[in-house]
C-alpha positions as a Python dict, from the first residue, in 0.01 Angstrom:
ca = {
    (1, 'X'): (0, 0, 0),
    (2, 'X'): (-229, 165, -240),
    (3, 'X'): (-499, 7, -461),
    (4, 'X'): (-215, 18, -791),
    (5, 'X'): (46, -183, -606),
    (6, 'X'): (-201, -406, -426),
    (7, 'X'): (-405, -491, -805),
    (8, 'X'): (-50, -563, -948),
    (9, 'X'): (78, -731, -699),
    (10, 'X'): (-242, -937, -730),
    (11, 'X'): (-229, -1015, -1057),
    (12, 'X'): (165, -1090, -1016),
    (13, 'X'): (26, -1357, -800),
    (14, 'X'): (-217, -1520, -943),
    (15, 'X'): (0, -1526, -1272),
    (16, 'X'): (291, -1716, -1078),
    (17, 'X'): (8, -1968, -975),
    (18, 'X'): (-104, -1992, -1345),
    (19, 'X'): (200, -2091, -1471),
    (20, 'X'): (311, -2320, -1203),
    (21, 'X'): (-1, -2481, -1263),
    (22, 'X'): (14, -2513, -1590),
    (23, 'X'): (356, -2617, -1524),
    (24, 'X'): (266, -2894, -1294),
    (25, 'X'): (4, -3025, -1531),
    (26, 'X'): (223, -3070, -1842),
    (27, 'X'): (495, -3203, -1610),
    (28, 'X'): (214, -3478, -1425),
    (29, 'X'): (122, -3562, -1815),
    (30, 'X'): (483, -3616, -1921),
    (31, 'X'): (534, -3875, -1648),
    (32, 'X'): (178, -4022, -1690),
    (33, 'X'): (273, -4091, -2025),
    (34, 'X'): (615, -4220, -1992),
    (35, 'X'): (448, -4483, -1737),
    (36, 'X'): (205, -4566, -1985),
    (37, 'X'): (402, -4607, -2224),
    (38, 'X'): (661, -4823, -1985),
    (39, 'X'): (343, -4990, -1878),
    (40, 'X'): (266, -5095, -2261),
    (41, 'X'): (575, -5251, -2345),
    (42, 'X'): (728, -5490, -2108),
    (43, 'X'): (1099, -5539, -2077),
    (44, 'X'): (1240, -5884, -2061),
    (45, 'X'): (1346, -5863, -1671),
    (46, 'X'): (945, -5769, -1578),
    (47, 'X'): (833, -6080, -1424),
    (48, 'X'): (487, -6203, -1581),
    (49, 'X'): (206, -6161, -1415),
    (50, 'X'): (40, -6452, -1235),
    (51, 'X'): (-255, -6633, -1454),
    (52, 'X'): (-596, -6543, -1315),
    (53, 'X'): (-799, -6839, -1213),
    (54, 'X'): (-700, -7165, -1001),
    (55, 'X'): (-399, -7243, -878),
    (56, 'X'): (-267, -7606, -1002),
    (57, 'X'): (53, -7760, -826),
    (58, 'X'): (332, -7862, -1014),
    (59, 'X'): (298, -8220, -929),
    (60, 'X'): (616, -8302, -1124),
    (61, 'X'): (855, -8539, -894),
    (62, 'X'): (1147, -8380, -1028),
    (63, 'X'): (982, -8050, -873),
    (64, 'X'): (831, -8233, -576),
    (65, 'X'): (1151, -8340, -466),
    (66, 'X'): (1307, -7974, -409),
    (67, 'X'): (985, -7854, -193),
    (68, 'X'): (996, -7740, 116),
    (69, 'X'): (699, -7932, 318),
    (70, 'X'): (519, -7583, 408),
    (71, 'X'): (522, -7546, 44),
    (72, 'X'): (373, -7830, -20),
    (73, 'X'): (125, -7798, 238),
    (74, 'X'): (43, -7469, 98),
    (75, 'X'): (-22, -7648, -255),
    (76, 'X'): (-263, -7888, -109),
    (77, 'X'): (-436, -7666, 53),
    (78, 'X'): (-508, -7490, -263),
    (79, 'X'): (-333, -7148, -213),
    (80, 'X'): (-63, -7021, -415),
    (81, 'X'): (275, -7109, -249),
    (82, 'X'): (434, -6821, -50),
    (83, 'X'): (753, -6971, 84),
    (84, 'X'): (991, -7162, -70),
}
């Protein structure tokens, strides 16, 4: 190869890497901000989040009366219930 082709075949490849990284950024942003955005504004089927703090059993004997006894067990100890 001589020096023309090799300097234009250089700069043929660091343009391709330009633009597929300037491709690759605007596409990272446009997800980014569709999951902020998704993030922002909760549908009705997202579960809510668990309240930070304590946990507090449902000591309801309606509820009560449906619990499995490792649940309950759980509850008493303090932790937040894992099974049913």
């Amino acid at each position: 190869m001589n020096r023309i082709s090799r300097g234009v075949m250089g700069a043929v490849i660091a343009g391709s890497m330009l633009t597929g990284g300037f491709a690759g950024a605007a596409i990272f942003a446009l997800s980014t901000t569709a999951n902020a955005a998704t993030a922002a504004s909760p549908s009705a089927s997202t579960p809510a989040a668990p309240a930070a703090g304590t946990f507090h059993p449902n000591e309801d004997p309606t509820h009560e009366a449906g619990e499995s006894a490792a649940r309950e067990a759980q509850e008493n100890a303090g932790q937040m219930p894992t099974v049913p």
